[in-house]
Tab-separated table of C-alpha atoms and ligand atoms in Angstrom:
chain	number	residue	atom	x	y	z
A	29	UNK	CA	2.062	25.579	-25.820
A	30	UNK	CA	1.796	22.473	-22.840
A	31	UNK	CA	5.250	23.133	-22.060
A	32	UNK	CA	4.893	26.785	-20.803
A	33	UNK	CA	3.865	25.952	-17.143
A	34	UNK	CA	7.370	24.281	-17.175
A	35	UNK	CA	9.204	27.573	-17.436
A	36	UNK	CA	8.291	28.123	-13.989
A	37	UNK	CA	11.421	25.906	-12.875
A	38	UNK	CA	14.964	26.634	-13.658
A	39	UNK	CA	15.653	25.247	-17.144
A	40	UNK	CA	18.362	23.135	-15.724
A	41	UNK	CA	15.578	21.172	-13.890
A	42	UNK	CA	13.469	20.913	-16.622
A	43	UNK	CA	16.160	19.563	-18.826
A	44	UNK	CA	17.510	16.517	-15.636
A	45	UNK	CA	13.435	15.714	-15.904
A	46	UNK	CA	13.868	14.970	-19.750
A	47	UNK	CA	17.139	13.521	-19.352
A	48	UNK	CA	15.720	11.242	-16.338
A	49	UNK	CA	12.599	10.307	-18.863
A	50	UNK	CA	15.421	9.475	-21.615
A	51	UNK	CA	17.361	7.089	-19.606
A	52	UNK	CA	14.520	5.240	-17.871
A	53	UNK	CA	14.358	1.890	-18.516
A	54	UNK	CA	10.740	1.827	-17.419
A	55	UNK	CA	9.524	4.912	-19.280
A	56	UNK	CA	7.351	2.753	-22.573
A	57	UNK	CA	5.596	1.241	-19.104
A	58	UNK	CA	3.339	4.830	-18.895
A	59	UNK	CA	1.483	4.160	-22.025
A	60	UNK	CA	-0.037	0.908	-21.289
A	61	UNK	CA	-2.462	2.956	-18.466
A	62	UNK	CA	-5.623	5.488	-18.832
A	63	UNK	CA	-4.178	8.803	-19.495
A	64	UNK	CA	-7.147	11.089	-19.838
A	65	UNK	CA	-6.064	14.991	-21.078
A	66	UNK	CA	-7.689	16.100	-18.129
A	67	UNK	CA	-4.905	14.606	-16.128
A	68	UNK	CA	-2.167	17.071	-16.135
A	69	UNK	CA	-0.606	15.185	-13.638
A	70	UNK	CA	-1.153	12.328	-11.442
A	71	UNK	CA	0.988	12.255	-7.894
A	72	UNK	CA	-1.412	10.394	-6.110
A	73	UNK	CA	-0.866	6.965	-7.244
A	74	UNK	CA	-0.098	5.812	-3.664
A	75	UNK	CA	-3.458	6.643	-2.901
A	76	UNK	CA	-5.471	5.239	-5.808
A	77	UNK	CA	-3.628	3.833	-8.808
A	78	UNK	CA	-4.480	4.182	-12.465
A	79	UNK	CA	-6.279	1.489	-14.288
A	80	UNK	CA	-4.275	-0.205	-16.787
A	81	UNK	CA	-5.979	-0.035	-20.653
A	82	UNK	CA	-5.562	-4.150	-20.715
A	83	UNK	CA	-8.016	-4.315	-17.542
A	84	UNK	CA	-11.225	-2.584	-20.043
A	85	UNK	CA	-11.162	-5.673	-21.923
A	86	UNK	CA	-10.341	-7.981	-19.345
A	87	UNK	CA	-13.529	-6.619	-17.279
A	88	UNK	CA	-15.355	-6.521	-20.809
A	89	UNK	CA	-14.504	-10.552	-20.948
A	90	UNK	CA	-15.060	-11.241	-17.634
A	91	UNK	CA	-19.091	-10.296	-18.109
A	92	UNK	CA	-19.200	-12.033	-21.492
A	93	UNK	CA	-17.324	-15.298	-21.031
A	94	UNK	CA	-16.763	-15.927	-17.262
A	95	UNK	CA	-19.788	-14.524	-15.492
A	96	UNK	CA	-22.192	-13.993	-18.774
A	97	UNK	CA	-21.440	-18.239	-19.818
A	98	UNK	CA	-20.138	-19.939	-17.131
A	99	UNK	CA	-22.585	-18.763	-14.570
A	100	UNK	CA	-22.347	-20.025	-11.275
A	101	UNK	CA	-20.775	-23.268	-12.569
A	102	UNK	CA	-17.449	-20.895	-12.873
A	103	UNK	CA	-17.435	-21.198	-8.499
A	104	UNK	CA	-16.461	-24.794	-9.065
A	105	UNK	CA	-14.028	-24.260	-12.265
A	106	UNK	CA	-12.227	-21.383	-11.088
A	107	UNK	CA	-13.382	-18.681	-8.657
A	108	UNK	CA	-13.347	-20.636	-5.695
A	109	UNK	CA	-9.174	-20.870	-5.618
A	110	UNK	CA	-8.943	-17.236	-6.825
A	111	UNK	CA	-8.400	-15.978	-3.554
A	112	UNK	CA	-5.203	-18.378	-2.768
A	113	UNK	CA	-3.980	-18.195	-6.548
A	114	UNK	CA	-3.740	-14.294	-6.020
A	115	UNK	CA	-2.407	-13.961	-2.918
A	116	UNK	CA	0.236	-16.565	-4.273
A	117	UNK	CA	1.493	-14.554	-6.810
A	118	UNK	CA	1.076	-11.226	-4.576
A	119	UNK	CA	3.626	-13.317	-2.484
A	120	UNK	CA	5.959	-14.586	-5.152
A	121	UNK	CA	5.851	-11.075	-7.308
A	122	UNK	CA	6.007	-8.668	-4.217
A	123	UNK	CA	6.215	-10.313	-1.108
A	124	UNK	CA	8.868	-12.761	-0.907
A	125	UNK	CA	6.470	-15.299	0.133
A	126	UNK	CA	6.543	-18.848	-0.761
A	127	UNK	CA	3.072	-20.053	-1.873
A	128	UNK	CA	0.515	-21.123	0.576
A	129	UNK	CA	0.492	-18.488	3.043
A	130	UNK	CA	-1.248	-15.418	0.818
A	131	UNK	CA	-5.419	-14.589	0.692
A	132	UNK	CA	-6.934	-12.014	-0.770
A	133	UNK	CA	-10.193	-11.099	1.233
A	134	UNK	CA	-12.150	-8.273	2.905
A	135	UNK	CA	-11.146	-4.596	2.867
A	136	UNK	CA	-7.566	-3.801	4.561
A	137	UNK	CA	-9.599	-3.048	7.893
A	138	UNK	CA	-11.680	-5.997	8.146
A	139	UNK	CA	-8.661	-8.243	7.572
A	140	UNK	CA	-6.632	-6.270	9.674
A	141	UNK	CA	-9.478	-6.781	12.552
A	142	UNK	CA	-9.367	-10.717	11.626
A	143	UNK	CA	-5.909	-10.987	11.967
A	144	UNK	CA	-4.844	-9.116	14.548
A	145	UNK	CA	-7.297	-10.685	16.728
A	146	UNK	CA	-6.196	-14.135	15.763
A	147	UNK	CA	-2.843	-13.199	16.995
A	148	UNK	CA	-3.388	-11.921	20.335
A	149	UNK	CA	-5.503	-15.262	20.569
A	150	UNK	CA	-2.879	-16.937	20.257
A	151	UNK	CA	-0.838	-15.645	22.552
A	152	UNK	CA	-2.765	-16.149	25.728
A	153	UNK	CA	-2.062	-14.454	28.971
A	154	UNK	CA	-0.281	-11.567	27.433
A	155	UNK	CA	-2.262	-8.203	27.526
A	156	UNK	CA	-0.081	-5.805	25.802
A	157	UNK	CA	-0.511	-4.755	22.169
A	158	UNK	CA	2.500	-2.891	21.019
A	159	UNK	CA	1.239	0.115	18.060
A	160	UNK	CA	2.170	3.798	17.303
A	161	UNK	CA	0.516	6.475	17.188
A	162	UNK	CA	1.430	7.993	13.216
A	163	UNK	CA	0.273	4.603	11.873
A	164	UNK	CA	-2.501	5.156	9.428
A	165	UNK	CA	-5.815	5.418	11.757
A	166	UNK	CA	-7.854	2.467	10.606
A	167	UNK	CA	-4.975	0.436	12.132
A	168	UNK	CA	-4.985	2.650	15.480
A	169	UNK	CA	-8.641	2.340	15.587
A	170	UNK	CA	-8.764	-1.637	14.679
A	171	UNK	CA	-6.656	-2.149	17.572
A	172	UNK	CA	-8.060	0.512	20.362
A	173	UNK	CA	-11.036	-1.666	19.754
A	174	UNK	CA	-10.097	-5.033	19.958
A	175	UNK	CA	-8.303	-3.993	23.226
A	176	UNK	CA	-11.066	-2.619	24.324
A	177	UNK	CA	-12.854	-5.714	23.704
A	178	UNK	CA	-10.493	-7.565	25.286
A	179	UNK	CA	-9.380	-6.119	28.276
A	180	UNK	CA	-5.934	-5.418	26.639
A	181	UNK	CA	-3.581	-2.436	27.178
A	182	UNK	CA	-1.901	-0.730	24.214
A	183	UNK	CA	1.456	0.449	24.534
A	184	UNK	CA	1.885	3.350	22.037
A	185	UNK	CA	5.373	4.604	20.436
A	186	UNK	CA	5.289	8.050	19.455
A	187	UNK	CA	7.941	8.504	16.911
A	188	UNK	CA	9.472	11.401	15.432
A	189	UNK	CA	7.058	12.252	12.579
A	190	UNK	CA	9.230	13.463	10.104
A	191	UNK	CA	10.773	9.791	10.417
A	192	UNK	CA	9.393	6.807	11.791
A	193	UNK	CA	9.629	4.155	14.332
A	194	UNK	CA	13.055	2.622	14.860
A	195	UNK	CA	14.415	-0.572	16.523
A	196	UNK	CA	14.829	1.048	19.494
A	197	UNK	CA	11.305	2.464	19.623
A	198	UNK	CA	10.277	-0.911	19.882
A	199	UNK	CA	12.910	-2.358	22.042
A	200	UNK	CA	11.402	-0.256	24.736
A	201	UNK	CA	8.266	-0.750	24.402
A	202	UNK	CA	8.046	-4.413	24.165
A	203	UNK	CA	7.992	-7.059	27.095
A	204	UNK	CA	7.219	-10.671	28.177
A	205	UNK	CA	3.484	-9.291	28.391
A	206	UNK	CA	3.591	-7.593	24.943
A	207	UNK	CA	1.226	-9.976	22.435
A	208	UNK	CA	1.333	-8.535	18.948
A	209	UNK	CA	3.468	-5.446	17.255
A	210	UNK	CA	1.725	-3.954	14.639
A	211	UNK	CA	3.546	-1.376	12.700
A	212	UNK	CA	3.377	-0.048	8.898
A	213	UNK	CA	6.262	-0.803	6.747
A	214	UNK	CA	6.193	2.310	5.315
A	215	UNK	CA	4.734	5.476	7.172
A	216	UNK	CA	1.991	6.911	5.057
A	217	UNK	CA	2.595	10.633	6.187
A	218	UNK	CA	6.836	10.426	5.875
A	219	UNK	CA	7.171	7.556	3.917
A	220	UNK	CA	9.927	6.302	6.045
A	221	UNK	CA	10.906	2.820	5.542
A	222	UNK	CA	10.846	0.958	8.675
A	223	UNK	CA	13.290	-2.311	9.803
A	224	UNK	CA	11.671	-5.120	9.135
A	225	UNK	CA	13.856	-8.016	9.751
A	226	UNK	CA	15.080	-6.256	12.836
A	227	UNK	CA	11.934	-5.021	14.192
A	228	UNK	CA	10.796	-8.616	13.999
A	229	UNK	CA	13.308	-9.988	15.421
A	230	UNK	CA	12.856	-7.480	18.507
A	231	UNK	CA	9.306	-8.993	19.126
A	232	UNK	CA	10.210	-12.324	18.713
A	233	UNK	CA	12.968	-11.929	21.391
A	234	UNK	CA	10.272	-10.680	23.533
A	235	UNK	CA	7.719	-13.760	22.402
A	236	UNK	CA	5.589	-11.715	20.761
A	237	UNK	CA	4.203	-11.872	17.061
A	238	UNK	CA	4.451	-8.916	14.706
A	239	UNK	CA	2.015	-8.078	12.329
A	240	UNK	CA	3.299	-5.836	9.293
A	241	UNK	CA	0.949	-3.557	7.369
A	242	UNK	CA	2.295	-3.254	3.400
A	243	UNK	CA	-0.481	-0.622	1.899
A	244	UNK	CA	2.275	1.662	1.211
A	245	UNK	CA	4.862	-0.945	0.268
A	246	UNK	CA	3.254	-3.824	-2.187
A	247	UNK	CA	4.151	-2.940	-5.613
A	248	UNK	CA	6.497	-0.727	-4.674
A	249	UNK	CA	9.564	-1.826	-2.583
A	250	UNK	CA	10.987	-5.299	-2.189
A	251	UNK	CA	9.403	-6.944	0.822
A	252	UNK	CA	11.104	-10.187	1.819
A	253	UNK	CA	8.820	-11.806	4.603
A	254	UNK	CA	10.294	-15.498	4.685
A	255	UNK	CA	13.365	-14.748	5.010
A	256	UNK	CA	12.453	-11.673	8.070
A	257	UNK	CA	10.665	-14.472	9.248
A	258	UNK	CA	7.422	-11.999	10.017
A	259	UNK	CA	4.602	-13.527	10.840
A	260	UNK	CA	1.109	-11.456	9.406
A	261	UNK	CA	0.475	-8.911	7.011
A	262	UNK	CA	-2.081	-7.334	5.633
A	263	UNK	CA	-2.132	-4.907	2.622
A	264	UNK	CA	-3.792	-3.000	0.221
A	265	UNK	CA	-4.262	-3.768	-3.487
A	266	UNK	CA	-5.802	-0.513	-4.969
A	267	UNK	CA	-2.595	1.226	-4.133
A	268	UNK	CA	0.791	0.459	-6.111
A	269	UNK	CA	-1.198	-2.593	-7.419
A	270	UNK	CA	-3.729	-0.326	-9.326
A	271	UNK	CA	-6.800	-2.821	-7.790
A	272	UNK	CA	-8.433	-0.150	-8.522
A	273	UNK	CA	-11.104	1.537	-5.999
A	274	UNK	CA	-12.598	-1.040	-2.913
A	275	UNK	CA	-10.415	-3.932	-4.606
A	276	UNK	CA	-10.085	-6.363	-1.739
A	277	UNK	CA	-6.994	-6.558	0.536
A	278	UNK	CA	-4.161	-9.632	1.077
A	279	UNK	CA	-3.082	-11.029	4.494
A	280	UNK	CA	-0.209	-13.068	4.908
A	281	UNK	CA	0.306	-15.560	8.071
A	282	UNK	CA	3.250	-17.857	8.096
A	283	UNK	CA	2.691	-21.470	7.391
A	284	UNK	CA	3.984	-22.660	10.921
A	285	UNK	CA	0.842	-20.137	12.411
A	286	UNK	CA	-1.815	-21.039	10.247
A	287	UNK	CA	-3.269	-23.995	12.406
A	288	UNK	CA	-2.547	-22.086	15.396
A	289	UNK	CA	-4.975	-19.280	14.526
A	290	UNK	CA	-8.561	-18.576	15.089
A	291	UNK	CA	-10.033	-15.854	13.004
A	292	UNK	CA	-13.389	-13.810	14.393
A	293	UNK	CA	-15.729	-14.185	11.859
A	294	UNK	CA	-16.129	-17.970	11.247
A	295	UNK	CA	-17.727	-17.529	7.990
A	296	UNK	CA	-18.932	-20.329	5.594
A	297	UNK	CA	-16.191	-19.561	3.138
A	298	UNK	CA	-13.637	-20.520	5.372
A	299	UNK	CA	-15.054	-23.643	6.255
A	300	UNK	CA	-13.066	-27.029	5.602
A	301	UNK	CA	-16.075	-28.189	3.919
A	302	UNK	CA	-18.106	-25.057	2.908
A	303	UNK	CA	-20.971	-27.252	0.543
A	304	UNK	CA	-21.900	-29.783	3.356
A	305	UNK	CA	-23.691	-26.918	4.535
A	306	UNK	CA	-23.279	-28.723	8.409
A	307	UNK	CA	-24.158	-27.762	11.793
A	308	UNK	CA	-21.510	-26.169	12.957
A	309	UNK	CA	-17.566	-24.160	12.097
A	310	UNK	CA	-14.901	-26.335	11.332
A	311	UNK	CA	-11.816	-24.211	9.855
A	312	UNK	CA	-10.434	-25.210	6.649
A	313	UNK	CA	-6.627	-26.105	6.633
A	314	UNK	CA	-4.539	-22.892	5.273
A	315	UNK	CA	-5.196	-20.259	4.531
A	316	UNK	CA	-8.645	-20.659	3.638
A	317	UNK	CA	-9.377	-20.446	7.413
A	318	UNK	CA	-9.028	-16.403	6.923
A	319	UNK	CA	-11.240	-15.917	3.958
A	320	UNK	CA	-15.081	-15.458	5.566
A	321	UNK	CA	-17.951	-14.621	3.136
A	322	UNK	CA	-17.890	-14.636	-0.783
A	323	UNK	CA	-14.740	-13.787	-2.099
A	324	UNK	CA	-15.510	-10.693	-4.354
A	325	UNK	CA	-14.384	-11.775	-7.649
A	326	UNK	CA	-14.686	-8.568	-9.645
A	327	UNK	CA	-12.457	-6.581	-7.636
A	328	UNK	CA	-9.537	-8.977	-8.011
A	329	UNK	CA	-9.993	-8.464	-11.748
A	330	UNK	CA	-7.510	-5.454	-12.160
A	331	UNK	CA	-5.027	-5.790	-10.114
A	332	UNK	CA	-4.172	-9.205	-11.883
A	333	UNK	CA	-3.150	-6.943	-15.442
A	334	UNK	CA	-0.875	-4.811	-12.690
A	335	UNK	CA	0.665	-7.651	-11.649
A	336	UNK	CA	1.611	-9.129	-14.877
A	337	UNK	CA	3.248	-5.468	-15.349
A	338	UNK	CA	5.010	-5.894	-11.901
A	339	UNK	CA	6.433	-8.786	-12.695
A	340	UNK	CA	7.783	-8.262	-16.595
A	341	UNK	CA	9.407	-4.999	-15.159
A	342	UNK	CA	10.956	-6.333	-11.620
A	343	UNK	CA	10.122	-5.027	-7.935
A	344	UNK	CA	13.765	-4.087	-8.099
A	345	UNK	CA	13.594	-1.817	-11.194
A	346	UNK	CA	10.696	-0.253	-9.693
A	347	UNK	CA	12.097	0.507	-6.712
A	348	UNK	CA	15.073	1.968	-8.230
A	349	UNK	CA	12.873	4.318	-10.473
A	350	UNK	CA	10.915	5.087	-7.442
A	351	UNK	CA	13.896	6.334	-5.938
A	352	UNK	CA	14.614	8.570	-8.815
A	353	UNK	CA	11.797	10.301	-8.229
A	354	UNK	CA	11.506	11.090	-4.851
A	355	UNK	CA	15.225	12.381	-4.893
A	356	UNK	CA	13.906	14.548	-8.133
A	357	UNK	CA	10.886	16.258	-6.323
A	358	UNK	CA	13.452	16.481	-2.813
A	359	UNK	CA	16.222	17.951	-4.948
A	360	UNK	CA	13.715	20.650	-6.893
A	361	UNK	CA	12.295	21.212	-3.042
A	362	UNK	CA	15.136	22.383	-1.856
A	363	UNK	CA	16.434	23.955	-4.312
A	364	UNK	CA	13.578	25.745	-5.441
A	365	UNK	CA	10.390	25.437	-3.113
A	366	UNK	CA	12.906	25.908	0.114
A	367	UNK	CA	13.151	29.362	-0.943
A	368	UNK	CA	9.022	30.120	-0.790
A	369	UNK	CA	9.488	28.751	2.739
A	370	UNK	CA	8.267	24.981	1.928
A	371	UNK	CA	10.129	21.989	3.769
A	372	UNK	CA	10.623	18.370	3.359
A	373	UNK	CA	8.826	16.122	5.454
A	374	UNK	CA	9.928	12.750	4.176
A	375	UNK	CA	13.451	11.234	5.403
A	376	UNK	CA	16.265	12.406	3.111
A	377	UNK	CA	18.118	9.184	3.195
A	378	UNK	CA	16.142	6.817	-0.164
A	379	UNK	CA	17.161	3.825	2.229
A	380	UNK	CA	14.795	4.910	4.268
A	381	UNK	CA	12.159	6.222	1.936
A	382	UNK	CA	9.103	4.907	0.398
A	383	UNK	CA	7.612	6.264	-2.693
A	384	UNK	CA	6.219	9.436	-1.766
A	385	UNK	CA	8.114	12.634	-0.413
A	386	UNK	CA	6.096	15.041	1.616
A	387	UNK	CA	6.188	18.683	1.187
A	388	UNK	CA	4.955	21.330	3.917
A	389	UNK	CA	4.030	24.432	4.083
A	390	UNK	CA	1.426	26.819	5.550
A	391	UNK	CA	-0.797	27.769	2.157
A	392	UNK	CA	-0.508	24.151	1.183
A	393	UNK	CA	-4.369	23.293	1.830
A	394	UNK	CA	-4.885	25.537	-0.263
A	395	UNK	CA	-2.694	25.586	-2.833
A	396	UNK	CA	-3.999	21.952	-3.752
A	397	UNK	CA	-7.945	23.000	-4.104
A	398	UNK	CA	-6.282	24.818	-7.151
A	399	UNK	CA	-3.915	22.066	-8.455
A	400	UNK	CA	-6.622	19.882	-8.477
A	401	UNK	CA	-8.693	22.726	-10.735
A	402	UNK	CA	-5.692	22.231	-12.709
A	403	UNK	CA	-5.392	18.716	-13.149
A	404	UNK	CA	-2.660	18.366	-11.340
A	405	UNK	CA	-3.335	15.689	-8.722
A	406	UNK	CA	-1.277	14.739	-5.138
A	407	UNK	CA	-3.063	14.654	-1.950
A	408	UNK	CA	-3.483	16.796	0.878
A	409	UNK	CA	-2.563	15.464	4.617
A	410	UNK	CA	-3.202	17.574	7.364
A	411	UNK	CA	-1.911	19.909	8.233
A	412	UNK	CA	-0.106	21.674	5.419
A	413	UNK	CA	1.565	18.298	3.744
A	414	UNK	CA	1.220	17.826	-0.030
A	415	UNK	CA	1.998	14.069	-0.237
A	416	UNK	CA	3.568	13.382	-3.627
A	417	UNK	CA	3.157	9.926	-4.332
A	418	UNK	CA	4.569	8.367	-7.849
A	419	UNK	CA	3.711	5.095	-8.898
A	420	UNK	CA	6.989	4.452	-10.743
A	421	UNK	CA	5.448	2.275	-14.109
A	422	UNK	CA	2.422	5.451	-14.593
A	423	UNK	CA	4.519	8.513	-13.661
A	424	UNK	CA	6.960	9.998	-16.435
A	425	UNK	CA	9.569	12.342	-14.854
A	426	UNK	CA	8.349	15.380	-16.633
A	427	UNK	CA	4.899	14.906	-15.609
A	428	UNK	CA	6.473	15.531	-11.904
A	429	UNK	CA	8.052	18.383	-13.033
A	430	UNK	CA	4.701	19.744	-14.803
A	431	UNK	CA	3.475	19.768	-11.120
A	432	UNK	CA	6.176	21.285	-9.494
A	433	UNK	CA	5.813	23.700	-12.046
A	434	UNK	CA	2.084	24.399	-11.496
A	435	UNK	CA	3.016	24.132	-7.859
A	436	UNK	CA	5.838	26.787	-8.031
A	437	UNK	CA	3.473	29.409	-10.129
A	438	UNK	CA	0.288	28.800	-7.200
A	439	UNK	CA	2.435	29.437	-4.286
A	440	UNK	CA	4.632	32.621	-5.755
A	441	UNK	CA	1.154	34.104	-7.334
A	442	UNK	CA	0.471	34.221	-3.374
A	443	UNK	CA	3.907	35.303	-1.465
B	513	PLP	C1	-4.559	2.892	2.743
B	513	PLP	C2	-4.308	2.252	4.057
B	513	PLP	C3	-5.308	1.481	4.686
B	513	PLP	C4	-6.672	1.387	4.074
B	513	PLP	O1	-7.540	0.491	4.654
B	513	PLP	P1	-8.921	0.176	3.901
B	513	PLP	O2	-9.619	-0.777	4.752
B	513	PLP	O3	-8.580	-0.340	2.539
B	513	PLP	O4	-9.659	1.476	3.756
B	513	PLP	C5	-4.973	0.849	5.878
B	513	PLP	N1	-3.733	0.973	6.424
B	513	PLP	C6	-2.765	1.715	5.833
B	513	PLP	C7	-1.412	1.816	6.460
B	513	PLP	C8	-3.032	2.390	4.644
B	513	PLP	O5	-2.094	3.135	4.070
């Protein structure tokens, strides 16, 4: 019987997860992915996202018609723009971003590197970087190393963990020296949502740029950088855009910057004139100055079916059934994981919160070695957090529950 695991939660739970799955407008959306049996549940979308059952054939037609016929005569009749064509409808689907001001390039780091050395180019005489220290390492690292490069000082914010950095947090930190804030939208360890029209508005009043990292957002929640008036991104596609793994990242700079920028790695691809082949680096106009080498074609492949699916069921829709089930697995934690001694780690307010809730508690490590044996699948973040992480068009309410469930029967087999 697959339901038996589910008796493991009170029945009143198990029936709001059916009733939940009843009323969802998005609930037919689940079928369209890969859902192997040996997937018992999948919480880790956030991390990696499934691939959609439409991207098989459109990988299958890819090798036949683009790359098997066309041949490198497909550079000229399509590839070449791919990059721009993506990132504009990344912008217009999830971004609020008119077109023009979108690439998809590089991994998330190497983009990240790009831009965020571009900016503090531009902002001569300033030495300060503004970060914080629960961002996401690659983006602590990226910049620790281009201010080490450079000479620059990085003014850290340590914010509360179990929340985020706030307005203020910034506010103090920033000054007529700071060059570039670089923040994550949304926390990957908390999932809280940070202010983004107001944090940018703090660095502009200081003169400095701000540079917004979306991994945890794109897909997910409504982002609305025109009218926040931010000016870079970067983000990552294999996320809540199901890319699927190493699919290549977006950055975003705001038309007025473009021309103003100067990326690091002055590749051919970003050339104004890339087949002339000349002596030396002239940037292209755009945002074709940011793309460097080959843009890898096959990894954009995926997250193009994703989009589509983005798009025919709304960012708004999304986020609203993404808020439905964070409050579900917060709700079930307290009322029935508080009692084994587990907490919430994610902020309780869904304003604030992205699409994952984190749960803590001391046998957590490993009480996810044997979900995992079980097909049930979050992720595991240091310490003791289980990060539960539902991508709102692949994750039925019940199968949450069905991992509560297998959750609920690991840690009271051990207390
Ligand atoms: C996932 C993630 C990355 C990943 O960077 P890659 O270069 O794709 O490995 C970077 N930053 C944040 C905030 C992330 O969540």
């Amino acid at each position: 019987m697959p339901d038996a695991i589910l008796t493991h939660l009170p029945e009143h739970v198990v029936a709001e997860a059916r009733a939940l799955d009843a009323a969802d407008p998005l609930a037919a959306y689940r079928d369209q992915f890969v859902l192997p049996e040996g997937v018992v549940a999948y919480l880790d979308g956030n991390s990696l996202g499934r691939p959609l059952k439409v991207t098989r054939r459109r990988l299958a037609e890819f090798v036949d018609d683009e790359w098997g016929e066309r041949l490198i005569r497909a550079w000229d009749e399509s590839w070449m723009e791919q990059p721009l064509q993506l990132g504009d409808q990344i912008g217009r689907i999830a971004l609020g971003a008119a077109a023009g001001q979108t690439a998809v390039a590089d991994s998330t780091t190497v983009l990240l590197y790009k831009l965020v050395r571009a900016a503090v180019g531009a902002r001569p005489g300033r030495s300060r970087i503004v970060a914080d220290t629960e961002n996401f390492p690659t983006d602590r690292y990226v910049v620790q190393g281009i201010a080490a490069e450079l000479g620059m000082t990085i003014d850290w914010i340590e914010p509360d963990p179990a929340t985020g950095v706030t307005v203020d947090d910034v506010r103090e930190k920033v000054s007529d020296d700071t060059a570039l804030v670089l923040l994550s939208h949304i926390a990957y360890k908390s999932a809280y949502i940070a202010d983004v029209p107001a944090i940018t508005q703090v660095a502009h009043d200081a003169g400095a740029l701000v540079l917004w990292d979306l991994c945890h957002s794109v897909g997910l929640v409504p982002v609305e950088l025109d009218a926040a008036g931010v000016d870079l991104a970067v983000g990552c596609t294999y996320k809540y855009l199901n890319g699927g793994p190493g699919a290549p990242a977006f950055g975003y700079v705001a038309k007025f910057l473009q021309d103003k920028l100067v990326q690091p790695i002055s590749g051919w691809m970003g050339h104004a004139e890339p087949f002339t082949m000349g002596p030396s680096y002239t940037p292209a106009d755009g945002m074709r100055r940011f793309i460097s080498g080959t843009p890898p074609i096959l990894g954009m492949l995926p997250m193009q079916d994703m989009l589509d699916l983005v798009e025919q069921a709304g960012i708004e829709a999304i986020r609203e059934k993404s808020i439905r089930l964070t409050e579900f697995v917060a709700d079930v934690a307290d009322e029935v994981f508080a009692p084994l001694g587990v907490t919430v780690a994610s902020p309780r307010d869904p304003a604030t919160r992205g699409g994952h809730v984190t749960l803590e508690h001391e046998a957590m490590e490993s009480a996810i070695a044997q979900l995992w044996q079980r097909g049930v699948i979050p992720d595991f973040r240091r310490p003791r957090g289980l990060r539960a992480g539902m991508s709102p068009l692949s994750t039925s309410f019940v199968e949450v529950a069905t991992a509560l469930a297998h959750l609920h029967e690991i840690l009271t087999d051990r207390s």
